[in-house]
PDB file of C-alpha atoms in Angstrom:
ATOM      1  CA  MET A   1      -9.173   5.733 -18.874  1.00 77.00           C
ATOM      2  CA  THR A   2      -8.708   5.386 -22.735  1.00 87.00           C
ATOM      3  CA  ASP A   3      -7.309   2.090 -24.303  1.00 85.00           C
ATOM      4  CA  GLU A   4      -4.242   3.841 -25.199  1.00 87.00           C
ATOM      5  CA  GLN A   5      -3.767   5.111 -21.627  1.00 88.00           C
ATOM      6  CA  ARG A   6      -4.479   1.547 -20.212  1.00 90.00           C
ATOM      7  CA  LYS A   7      -1.647   0.104 -22.542  1.00 89.00           C
ATOM      8  CA  ALA A   8       0.676   2.660 -21.732  1.00 91.00           C
ATOM      9  CA  GLU A   9       0.146   2.158 -17.908  1.00 93.00           C
ATOM     10  CA  THR A  10       0.537  -1.594 -18.301  1.00 93.00           C
ATOM     11  CA  VAL A  11       3.810  -1.170 -20.116  1.00 93.00           C
ATOM     12  CA  SER A  12       5.042   1.068 -17.314  1.00 93.00           C
ATOM     13  CA  LEU A  13       3.815  -1.529 -14.681  1.00 92.00           C
ATOM     14  CA  LEU A  14       5.569  -4.363 -16.369  1.00 93.00           C
ATOM     15  CA  GLN A  15       8.665  -2.153 -16.338  1.00 92.00           C
ATOM     16  CA  ASP A  16       8.350  -1.699 -12.734  1.00 90.00           C
ATOM     17  CA  LEU A  17       8.231  -5.486 -12.183  1.00 89.00           C
ATOM     18  CA  GLY A  18      11.713  -5.838 -14.172  1.00 89.00           C
ATOM     19  CA  LEU A  19      10.930  -5.934 -17.936  1.00 92.00           C
ATOM     20  CA  LYS A  20      12.654  -3.657 -20.288  1.00 94.00           C
ATOM     21  CA  GLU A  21      10.295  -1.562 -22.501  1.00 95.00           C
ATOM     22  CA  TYR A  22      10.499  -3.646 -25.580  1.00 95.00           C
ATOM     23  CA  GLU A  23       9.842  -6.749 -23.549  1.00 95.00           C
ATOM     24  CA  ALA A  24       6.940  -5.176 -21.980  1.00 95.00           C
ATOM     25  CA  ARG A  25       5.397  -3.867 -25.338  1.00 95.00           C
ATOM     26  CA  SER A  26       6.235  -7.185 -26.971  1.00 95.00           C
ATOM     27  CA  PHE A  27       4.477  -9.254 -24.153  1.00 95.00           C
ATOM     28  CA  LEU A  28       1.474  -7.002 -23.999  1.00 94.00           C
ATOM     29  CA  ALA A  29       0.931  -7.552 -27.907  1.00 94.00           C
ATOM     30  CA  LEU A  30       1.215 -11.256 -27.442  1.00 94.00           C
ATOM     31  CA  THR A  31      -1.448 -11.027 -24.601  1.00 92.00           C
ATOM     32  CA  ARG A  32      -3.663  -9.628 -27.486  1.00 90.00           C
ATOM     33  CA  LEU A  33      -2.886 -12.443 -29.901  1.00 89.00           C
ATOM     34  CA  SER A  34      -3.587 -16.257 -29.700  1.00 84.00           C
ATOM     35  CA  THR A  35      -0.252 -16.767 -31.363  1.00 90.00           C
ATOM     36  CA  GLY A  36       1.968 -14.189 -33.367  1.00 91.00           C
ATOM     37  CA  THR A  37       5.085 -13.942 -35.513  1.00 93.00           C
ATOM     38  CA  ALA A  38       7.689 -11.438 -35.005  1.00 93.00           C
ATOM     39  CA  LYS A  39       6.154  -9.331 -37.973  1.00 94.00           C
ATOM     40  CA  GLU A  40       2.827  -9.359 -36.163  1.00 94.00           C
ATOM     41  CA  ILE A  41       4.283  -8.566 -32.766  1.00 94.00           C
ATOM     42  CA  SER A  42       6.059  -5.751 -34.248  1.00 94.00           C
ATOM     43  CA  GLU A  43       3.120  -4.250 -36.047  1.00 93.00           C
ATOM     44  CA  ILE A  44       0.951  -4.253 -32.661  1.00 92.00           C
ATOM     45  CA  SER A  45       3.811  -3.243 -30.323  1.00 92.00           C
ATOM     46  CA  GLU A  46       5.749  -0.805 -32.624  1.00 92.00           C
ATOM     47  CA  VAL A  47       8.711  -2.470 -31.471  1.00 94.00           C
ATOM     48  CA  PRO A  48      11.299  -2.758 -34.372  1.00 94.00           C
ATOM     49  CA  ARG A  49      11.073  -6.389 -35.797  1.00 92.00           C
ATOM     50  CA  THR A  50      14.731  -6.920 -35.379  1.00 91.00           C
ATOM     51  CA  ARG A  51      14.443  -6.253 -31.659  1.00 94.00           C
ATOM     52  CA  VAL A  52      11.236  -8.444 -31.173  1.00 94.00           C
ATOM     53  CA  TYR A  53      13.423 -11.431 -31.325  1.00 93.00           C
ATOM     54  CA  ASP A  54      15.814 -10.300 -28.581  1.00 94.00           C
ATOM     55  CA  ALA A  55      12.746  -9.324 -26.437  1.00 95.00           C
ATOM     56  CA  VAL A  56      10.836 -12.546 -26.891  1.00 94.00           C
ATOM     57  CA  ARG A  57      13.929 -14.608 -26.066  1.00 93.00           C
ATOM     58  CA  VAL A  58      14.099 -12.776 -22.818  1.00 94.00           C
ATOM     59  CA  LEU A  59      10.407 -13.375 -22.122  1.00 94.00           C
ATOM     60  CA  GLU A  60      10.895 -16.952 -22.900  1.00 93.00           C
ATOM     61  CA  SER A  61      13.723 -17.214 -20.512  1.00 92.00           C
ATOM     62  CA  LYS A  62      11.340 -15.684 -17.858  1.00 91.00           C
ATOM     63  CA  GLY A  63       8.817 -18.197 -18.500  1.00 93.00           C
ATOM     64  CA  LEU A  64       6.240 -15.801 -19.896  1.00 93.00           C
ATOM     65  CA  VAL A  65       6.365 -16.737 -23.597  1.00 94.00           C
ATOM     66  CA  GLU A  66       6.317 -20.085 -25.527  1.00 94.00           C
ATOM     67  CA  VAL A  67       7.762 -20.580 -28.825  1.00 92.00           C
ATOM     68  CA  ARG A  68       6.809 -22.766 -31.689  1.00 91.00           C
ATOM     69  CA  HIS A  69       9.757 -23.656 -34.025  1.00 88.00           C
ATOM     70  CA  SER A  70       7.959 -23.367 -37.291  1.00 88.00           C
ATOM     71  CA  ASN A  71       8.662 -21.207 -40.381  1.00 89.00           C
ATOM     72  CA  PRO A  72       8.268 -18.501 -39.494  1.00 90.00           C
ATOM     73  CA  GLN A  73       8.423 -18.863 -35.718  1.00 89.00           C
ATOM     74  CA  GLN A  74       5.308 -18.624 -33.723  1.00 93.00           C
ATOM     75  CA  PHE A  75       5.012 -17.043 -30.282  1.00 94.00           C
ATOM     76  CA  ARG A  76       2.259 -17.026 -27.532  1.00 93.00           C
ATOM     77  CA  ALA A  77       2.012 -15.565 -24.118  1.00 93.00           C
ATOM     78  CA  VAL A  78       1.169 -17.741 -21.152  1.00 93.00           C
ATOM     79  CA  SER A  79      -2.106 -17.131 -19.642  1.00 92.00           C
ATOM     80  CA  ILE A  80      -2.566 -14.027 -17.570  1.00 92.00           C
ATOM     81  CA  GLU A  81      -2.825 -16.034 -14.449  1.00 93.00           C
ATOM     82  CA  GLU A  82       0.382 -17.845 -15.082  1.00 94.00           C
ATOM     83  CA  ALA A  83       2.073 -14.603 -15.886  1.00 93.00           C
ATOM     84  CA  THR A  84       1.129 -12.708 -12.802  1.00 93.00           C
ATOM     85  CA  ALA A  85       2.020 -15.709 -10.594  1.00 93.00           C
ATOM     86  CA  ILE A  86       5.572 -15.676 -12.328  1.00 92.00           C
ATOM     87  CA  LEU A  87       6.089 -11.987 -11.922  1.00 91.00           C
ATOM     88  CA  ARG A  88       4.773 -12.022  -8.244  1.00 91.00           C
ATOM     89  CA  GLN A  89       7.267 -14.745  -7.461  1.00 91.00           C
ATOM     90  CA  GLN A  90      10.054 -12.938  -9.146  1.00 88.00           C
ATOM     91  CA  TYR A  91       9.150  -9.672  -7.297  1.00 88.00           C
ATOM     92  CA  ASP A  92       8.784 -11.486  -3.929  1.00 90.00           C
ATOM     93  CA  THR A  93      12.058 -13.119  -4.550  1.00 88.00           C
ATOM     94  CA  ARG A  94      13.850  -9.707  -5.164  1.00 87.00           C
ATOM     95  CA  ILE A  95      12.195  -8.287  -2.054  1.00 88.00           C
ATOM     96  CA  ASP A  96      13.387 -11.235   0.164  1.00 89.00           C
ATOM     97  CA  THR A  97      16.998 -10.893  -1.167  1.00 90.00           C
ATOM     98  CA  LEU A  98      16.815  -7.073  -0.498  1.00 89.00           C
ATOM     99  CA  GLN A  99      15.849  -7.737   3.049  1.00 88.00           C
ATOM    100  CA  SER A 100      18.448 -10.310   3.612  1.00 89.00           C
ATOM    101  CA  HIS A 101      21.125  -7.958   2.107  1.00 87.00           C
ATOM    102  CA  LEU A 102      19.982  -4.814   4.204  1.00 87.00           C
ATOM    103  CA  GLU A 103      19.861  -6.880   7.258  1.00 85.00           C
ATOM    104  CA  ALA A 104      23.262  -8.243   6.799  1.00 86.00           C
ATOM    105  CA  LEU A 105      24.839  -4.530   6.611  1.00 82.00           C
ATOM    106  CA  ASP A 106      26.574  -3.163   9.562  1.00 72.00           C
ATOM    107  CA  LEU A 107      24.203  -0.850  11.473  1.00 69.00           C
ATOM    108  CA  GLN A 108      24.935   2.237  13.556  1.00 63.00           C
ATOM    109  CA  PRO A 109      24.266   1.826  17.323  1.00 63.00           C
ATOM    110  CA  GLU A 110      20.766   2.609  18.353  1.00 60.00           C
ATOM    111  CA  VAL A 111      20.149   6.146  19.685  1.00 56.00           C
ATOM    112  CA  ASP A 112      19.364   6.019  23.399  1.00 56.00           C
ATOM    113  CA  ASP A 113      15.596   6.642  23.911  1.00 54.00           C
ATOM    114  CA  ASN A 114      16.173   9.605  26.088  1.00 53.00           C
ATOM    115  CA  ASP A 115      18.044  11.443  23.464  1.00 50.00           C
ATOM    116  CA  ARG A 116      14.986  11.160  21.089  1.00 49.00           C
ATOM    117  CA  MET A 117      12.423  11.560  23.447  1.00 53.00           C
ATOM    118  CA  GLN A 118      11.054  14.739  21.822  1.00 61.00           C
ATOM    119  CA  GLU A 119      11.528  13.622  18.102  1.00 70.00           C
ATOM    120  CA  VAL A 120       8.865  13.927  15.609  1.00 76.00           C
ATOM    121  CA  TRP A 121       9.141  12.608  11.957  1.00 81.00           C
ATOM    122  CA  THR A 122       7.182  13.319   8.878  1.00 84.00           C
ATOM    123  CA  MET A 123       6.064  10.796   6.287  1.00 84.00           C
ATOM    124  CA  SER A 124       4.661  11.270   2.726  1.00 83.00           C
ATOM    125  CA  GLY A 125       2.729   8.861   0.552  1.00 85.00           C
ATOM    126  CA  HIS A 126      -0.293   6.644   1.180  1.00 84.00           C
ATOM    127  CA  GLY A 127       1.523   3.361   0.598  1.00 85.00           C
ATOM    128  CA  GLY A 128       4.378   4.209   3.097  1.00 88.00           C
ATOM    129  CA  ILE A 129       1.845   5.496   5.721  1.00 89.00           C
ATOM    130  CA  GLU A 130      -0.376   2.482   5.304  1.00 90.00           C
ATOM    131  CA  ALA A 131       2.648   0.248   5.649  1.00 90.00           C
ATOM    132  CA  ARG A 132       3.727   1.996   8.893  1.00 92.00           C
ATOM    133  CA  THR A 133       0.282   1.784  10.331  1.00 92.00           C
ATOM    134  CA  HIS A 134       0.111  -1.950   9.573  1.00 93.00           C
ATOM    135  CA  ASN A 135       3.510  -2.443  11.298  1.00 93.00           C
ATOM    136  CA  LEU A 136       2.454  -0.573  14.383  1.00 93.00           C
ATOM    137  CA  LEU A 137      -0.737  -2.685  14.588  1.00 94.00           C
ATOM    138  CA  ALA A 138       1.315  -5.758  14.292  1.00 94.00           C
ATOM    139  CA  ASP A 139       3.655  -4.856  16.962  1.00 93.00           C
ATOM    140  CA  ALA A 140       1.148  -3.523  19.464  1.00 94.00           C
ATOM    141  CA  GLU A 141       1.623  -4.970  22.967  1.00 93.00           C
ATOM    142  CA  SER A 142      -1.101  -3.573  25.201  1.00 91.00           C
ATOM    143  CA  GLU A 143      -3.370  -1.053  23.669  1.00 89.00           C
ATOM    144  CA  ILE A 144      -4.444   0.342  20.161  1.00 91.00           C
ATOM    145  CA  VAL A 145      -6.416   3.432  19.927  1.00 87.00           C
ATOM    146  CA  LEU A 146      -7.536   4.187  16.176  1.00 88.00           C
ATOM    147  CA  LEU A 147      -9.737   6.915  14.852  1.00 85.00           C
ATOM    148  CA  VAL A 148     -10.703   6.274  11.232  1.00 83.00           C
ATOM    149  CA  VAL A 149     -11.888   9.394   9.329  1.00 80.00           C
ATOM    150  CA  GLU A 150     -11.277   8.398   5.755  1.00 80.00           C
ATOM    151  CA  GLU A 151     -13.584   5.459   4.629  1.00 81.00           C
ATOM    152  CA  GLU A 152     -11.002   4.176   2.243  1.00 82.00           C
ATOM    153  CA  LEU A 153      -8.645   3.217   5.036  1.00 85.00           C
ATOM    154  CA  LEU A 154     -10.996   0.352   5.857  1.00 88.00           C
ATOM    155  CA  THR A 155      -9.386  -2.568   4.144  1.00 90.00           C
ATOM    156  CA  GLU A 156      -9.277  -6.392   4.745  1.00 91.00           C
ATOM    157  CA  ALA A 157      -5.652  -6.103   5.911  1.00 91.00           C
ATOM    158  CA  LEU A 158      -6.698  -3.637   8.562  1.00 91.00           C
ATOM    159  CA  TYR A 159      -9.577  -5.699   9.689  1.00 91.00           C
ATOM    160  CA  GLY A 160      -7.208  -8.588   9.903  1.00 91.00           C
ATOM    161  CA  LEU A 161      -4.529  -6.916  11.804  1.00 93.00           C
ATOM    162  CA  LEU A 162      -6.946  -5.434  14.280  1.00 91.00           C
ATOM    163  CA  ASN A 163      -8.707  -8.871  14.880  1.00 91.00           C
ATOM    164  CA  GLY A 164      -5.211 -10.341  15.339  1.00 92.00           C
ATOM    165  CA  ALA A 165      -4.372  -7.751  17.982  1.00 93.00           C
ATOM    166  CA  VAL A 166      -7.611  -8.779  19.797  1.00 91.00           C
ATOM    167  CA  ASP A 167      -6.602 -12.388  19.585  1.00 92.00           C
ATOM    168  CA  ARG A 168      -3.207 -11.804  21.294  1.00 92.00           C
ATOM    169  CA  GLY A 169      -4.796  -9.820  24.131  1.00 92.00           C
ATOM    170  CA  VAL A 170      -4.306  -6.262  23.050  1.00 92.00           C
ATOM    171  CA  ASP A 171      -7.055  -3.876  24.290  1.00 89.00           C
ATOM    172  CA  VAL A 172      -8.364  -2.308  20.947  1.00 89.00           C
ATOM    173  CA  THR A 173     -10.506   0.939  20.893  1.00 84.00           C
ATOM    174  CA  ILE A 174     -11.846   2.307  17.479  1.00 84.00           C
ATOM    175  CA  GLY A 175     -13.200   5.548  16.713  1.00 78.00           C
ATOM    176  CA  GLY A 176     -15.259   6.295  13.481  1.00 76.00           C
ATOM    177  CA  GLU A 177     -16.036   9.789  12.345  1.00 71.00           C
ATOM    178  CA  THR A 178     -19.293   8.751  10.336  1.00 75.00           C
ATOM    179  CA  ASP A 179     -21.998   6.381  10.839  1.00 78.00           C
ATOM    180  CA  ALA A 180     -21.009   4.469   7.930  1.00 83.00           C
ATOM    181  CA  ILE A 181     -17.498   3.934   9.239  1.00 82.00           C
ATOM    182  CA  ILE A 182     -18.822   3.020  12.793  1.00 81.00           C
ATOM    183  CA  ALA A 183     -21.285   0.460  11.143  1.00 83.00           C
ATOM    184  CA  LYS A 184     -18.509  -1.258   8.955  1.00 85.00           C
ATOM    185  CA  LEU A 185     -16.140  -1.456  12.064  1.00 82.00           C
ATOM    186  CA  ASP A 186     -18.801  -2.895  14.209  1.00 81.00           C
ATOM    187  CA  THR A 187     -19.694  -5.408  11.538  1.00 85.00           C
ATOM    188  CA  GLU A 188     -16.128  -6.500  10.700  1.00 86.00           C
ATOM    189  CA  ILE A 189     -14.624  -6.401  14.049  1.00 84.00           C
ATOM    190  CA  PRO A 190     -17.365  -7.231  16.489  1.00 81.00           C
ATOM    191  CA  SER A 191     -14.960  -8.038  19.272  1.00 78.00           C
ATOM    192  CA  VAL A 192     -13.541  -4.508  19.692  1.00 77.00           C
ATOM    193  CA  LYS A 193     -14.781  -1.303  21.460  1.00 73.00           C
ATOM    194  CA  VAL A 194     -16.304   0.979  18.752  1.00 73.00           C
ATOM    195  CA  PHE A 195     -16.658   4.689  19.531  1.00 66.00           C
ATOM    196  CA  GLU A 196     -18.137   7.787  18.104  1.00 62.00           C
ATOM    197  CA  THR A 197     -15.826  10.930  18.246  1.00 61.00           C
ATOM    198  CA  ASP A 198     -16.380  14.249  19.491  1.00 61.00           C
ATOM    199  CA  LEU A 199     -13.451  15.796  17.702  1.00 59.00           C
ATOM    200  CA  ASP A 200     -15.285  17.489  14.844  1.00 61.00           C
ATOM    201  CA  TRP A 201     -13.187  20.676  15.562  1.00 56.00           C
ATOM    202  CA  LEU A 202     -10.034  18.636  15.114  1.00 57.00           C
ATOM    203  CA  LEU A 203     -11.081  16.396  12.183  1.00 55.00           C
ATOM    204  CA  GLY A 204     -12.632  18.723   9.869  1.00 54.00           C
ATOM    205  CA  PRO A 205     -12.596  19.981   7.261  1.00 51.00           C
ATOM    206  CA  ALA A 206     -14.627  23.091   7.252  1.00 48.00           C
ATOM    207  CA  SER A 207     -14.408  23.306   3.457  1.00 52.00           C
ATOM    208  CA  ASP A 208     -13.032  21.094   0.646  1.00 51.00           C
ATOM    209  CA  ASP A 209      -9.890  23.155   0.298  1.00 58.00           C
ATOM    210  CA  GLU A 210      -8.778  22.731   3.790  1.00 65.00           C
ATOM    211  CA  ILE A 211      -6.550  19.909   4.923  1.00 72.00           C
ATOM    212  CA  ALA A 212      -8.428  17.122   6.738  1.00 75.00           C
ATOM    213  CA  ILE A 213      -7.169  14.366   9.260  1.00 79.00           C
ATOM    214  CA  SER A 214      -7.472  11.002   7.679  1.00 82.00           C
ATOM    215  CA  ARG A 215      -6.458   8.789  10.744  1.00 86.00           C
ATOM    216  CA  LEU A 216      -5.179   9.047  14.187  1.00 86.00           C
ATOM    217  CA  LEU A 217      -3.349   6.076  15.707  1.00 90.00           C
ATOM    218  CA  LEU A 218      -2.040   5.715  19.266  1.00 88.00           C
ATOM    219  CA  VAL A 219      -0.105   2.519  20.095  1.00 91.00           C
ATOM    220  CA  ASP A 220       0.799   1.362  23.690  1.00 88.00           C
ATOM    221  CA  ARG A 221       0.317   5.018  24.565  1.00 84.00           C
ATOM    222  CA  THR A 222       3.741   5.827  23.463  1.00 82.00           C
ATOM    223  CA  THR A 223       3.543   5.862  19.685  1.00 87.00           C
ATOM    224  CA  LEU A 224       1.530   8.135  17.671  1.00 87.00           C
ATOM    225  CA  LEU A 225       0.773   8.459  13.815  1.00 90.00           C
ATOM    226  CA  VAL A 226      -1.543  11.164  12.478  1.00 87.00           C
ATOM    227  CA  SER A 227      -2.090  11.447   8.727  1.00 87.00           C
ATOM    228  CA  SER A 228      -3.936  13.988   6.719  1.00 83.00           C
ATOM    229  CA  PHE A 229      -4.945  14.953   3.149  1.00 76.00           C
ATOM    230  CA  TYR A 230      -6.767  17.437   1.016  1.00 68.00           C
ATOM    231  CA  PRO A 231     -10.254  16.145   0.320  1.00 63.00           C
ATOM    232  CA  ASP A 232     -10.397  17.650  -3.292  1.00 61.00           C
ATOM    233  CA  ALA A 233      -7.033  16.306  -4.418  1.00 58.00           C
ATOM    234  CA  ASP A 234      -6.650  13.401  -6.782  1.00 58.00           C
ATOM    235  CA  TYR A 235      -6.475  10.150  -4.722  1.00 53.00           C
ATOM    236  CA  ASP A 236      -2.918   8.590  -5.447  1.00 54.00           C
ATOM    237  CA  ASP A 237      -0.122   7.551  -3.463  1.00 52.00           C
ATOM    238  CA  SER A 238       1.203  11.148  -2.837  1.00 57.00           C
ATOM    239  CA  HIS A 239      -2.190  12.500  -1.542  1.00 71.00           C
ATOM    240  CA  GLU A 240      -1.544  11.511   2.183  1.00 81.00           C
ATOM    241  CA  GLN A 241       1.021  13.185   4.497  1.00 86.00           C
ATOM    242  CA  ALA A 242       1.663  12.105   8.213  1.00 87.00           C
ATOM    243  CA  ILE A 243       3.800  12.845  11.427  1.00 84.00           C
ATOM    244  CA  PHE A 244       5.189  10.071  13.557  1.00 84.00           C
ATOM    245  CA  ALA A 245       6.334  10.569  17.172  1.00 82.00           C
ATOM    246  CA  ASN A 246       7.317   8.044  19.810  1.00 79.00           C
ATOM    247  CA  GLY A 247       8.057   8.265  23.580  1.00 73.00           C
ATOM    248  CA  LEU A 248       5.960   8.285  26.832  1.00 63.00           C
ATOM    249  CA  GLU A 249       7.001  11.697  27.660  1.00 66.00           C
ATOM    250  CA  ASN A 250       7.045  13.245  24.006  1.00 64.00           C
ATOM    251  CA  GLY A 251       4.971  16.371  24.139  1.00 64.00           C
ATOM    252  CA  ILE A 252       3.093  15.610  21.086  1.00 68.00           C
ATOM    253  CA  VAL A 253       2.163  12.081  22.164  1.00 70.00           C
ATOM    254  CA  VAL A 254       0.980  13.357  25.511  1.00 70.00           C
ATOM    255  CA  LEU A 255      -1.174  16.182  23.948  1.00 70.00           C
ATOM    256  CA  LEU A 256      -2.868  13.915  21.246  1.00 69.00           C
ATOM    257  CA  ARG A 257      -3.145  11.142  23.768  1.00 67.00           C
ATOM    258  CA  ARG A 258      -5.272  13.436  26.141  1.00 69.00           C
ATOM    259  CA  ILE A 259      -7.248  14.924  23.132  1.00 67.00           C
ATOM    260  CA  ILE A 260      -8.088  11.312  21.756  1.00 63.00           C
ATOM    261  CA  SER A 261      -9.153  10.222  25.176  1.00 63.00           C
ATOM    262  CA  SER A 262     -11.426  13.238  25.750  1.00 62.00           C
ATOM    263  CA  GLY A 263     -13.024  12.939  22.337  1.00 56.00           C
ATOM    264  CA  LEU A 264     -14.156   9.229  22.322  1.00 56.00           C
ATOM    265  CA  LEU A 265     -17.785   8.660  23.241  1.00 52.00           C
ATOM    266  CA  PRO A 266     -19.376   5.244  23.743  1.00 53.00           C
ATOM    267  CA  VAL A 267     -21.793   4.299  20.845  1.00 47.00           C
ATOM    268  CA  ALA A 268     -25.389   4.254  22.330  1.00 43.00           C
ATOM    269  CA  ASN A 269     -26.775   0.740  22.623  1.00 40.00           C
ATOM    270  CA  PRO A 270     -24.104  -1.138  20.359  1.00 40.00           C
ATOM    271  CA  VAL A 271     -25.281  -4.058  18.765  1.00 39.00           C
ATOM    272  CA  ARG A 272     -23.305  -7.139  19.911  1.00 37.00           C
TER     273      ARG A 272
END
């Protein structure tokens, strides 16, 4: 990534966190200066000088910029650590407010479980699939069976959720497609059963241009999530797709439950 690309992405991220473009560009300019005048900020950020004052005024109100009332006025950005803490707090506050508003809305009655017994839903995007995976792990009551194919899925958050499930008495079984994945699981989550899989025909891929399974998750024998990806595609939030099914008698759940059960092989002489 070039310096110009990094600056453009930084401005975009700041806009995602609530700043307008001129505010983001002015703040980025100030992070590169110990102190700066409106003229200096304008030269670096390419924000019109007359608009710099408006942008800096907003940044000051957010706690991201300090002002020295000299002639001309001097401005400086707060430290990167302080700025990220401020933006994180503002972002978290907005999320909390959104959640409270959504929960306060009038909801339609739940569909009877018998009516949606055969439903299968699709999901797209790594972020959403990861969040659904974490929610299912957090809500598991009796059993978790997880097959990990893509090593990038092994995160500290995943380890924490699985260890938490063990602590509350959930029976956790984890399968890994490669020796490296099995070794990591065995090290990070020593209290769970780690298995190799005999599902090469299912997990693939036979070649890099074929779609591959990245994870299979079965929770409480009733809820299934299977995600897939193209191995040669760029790794971004859209690279992963998934199906999600629920119900003890759902045909997809029953089929995958049997396939997963038949494909798990105990690791020989596991180290404990």
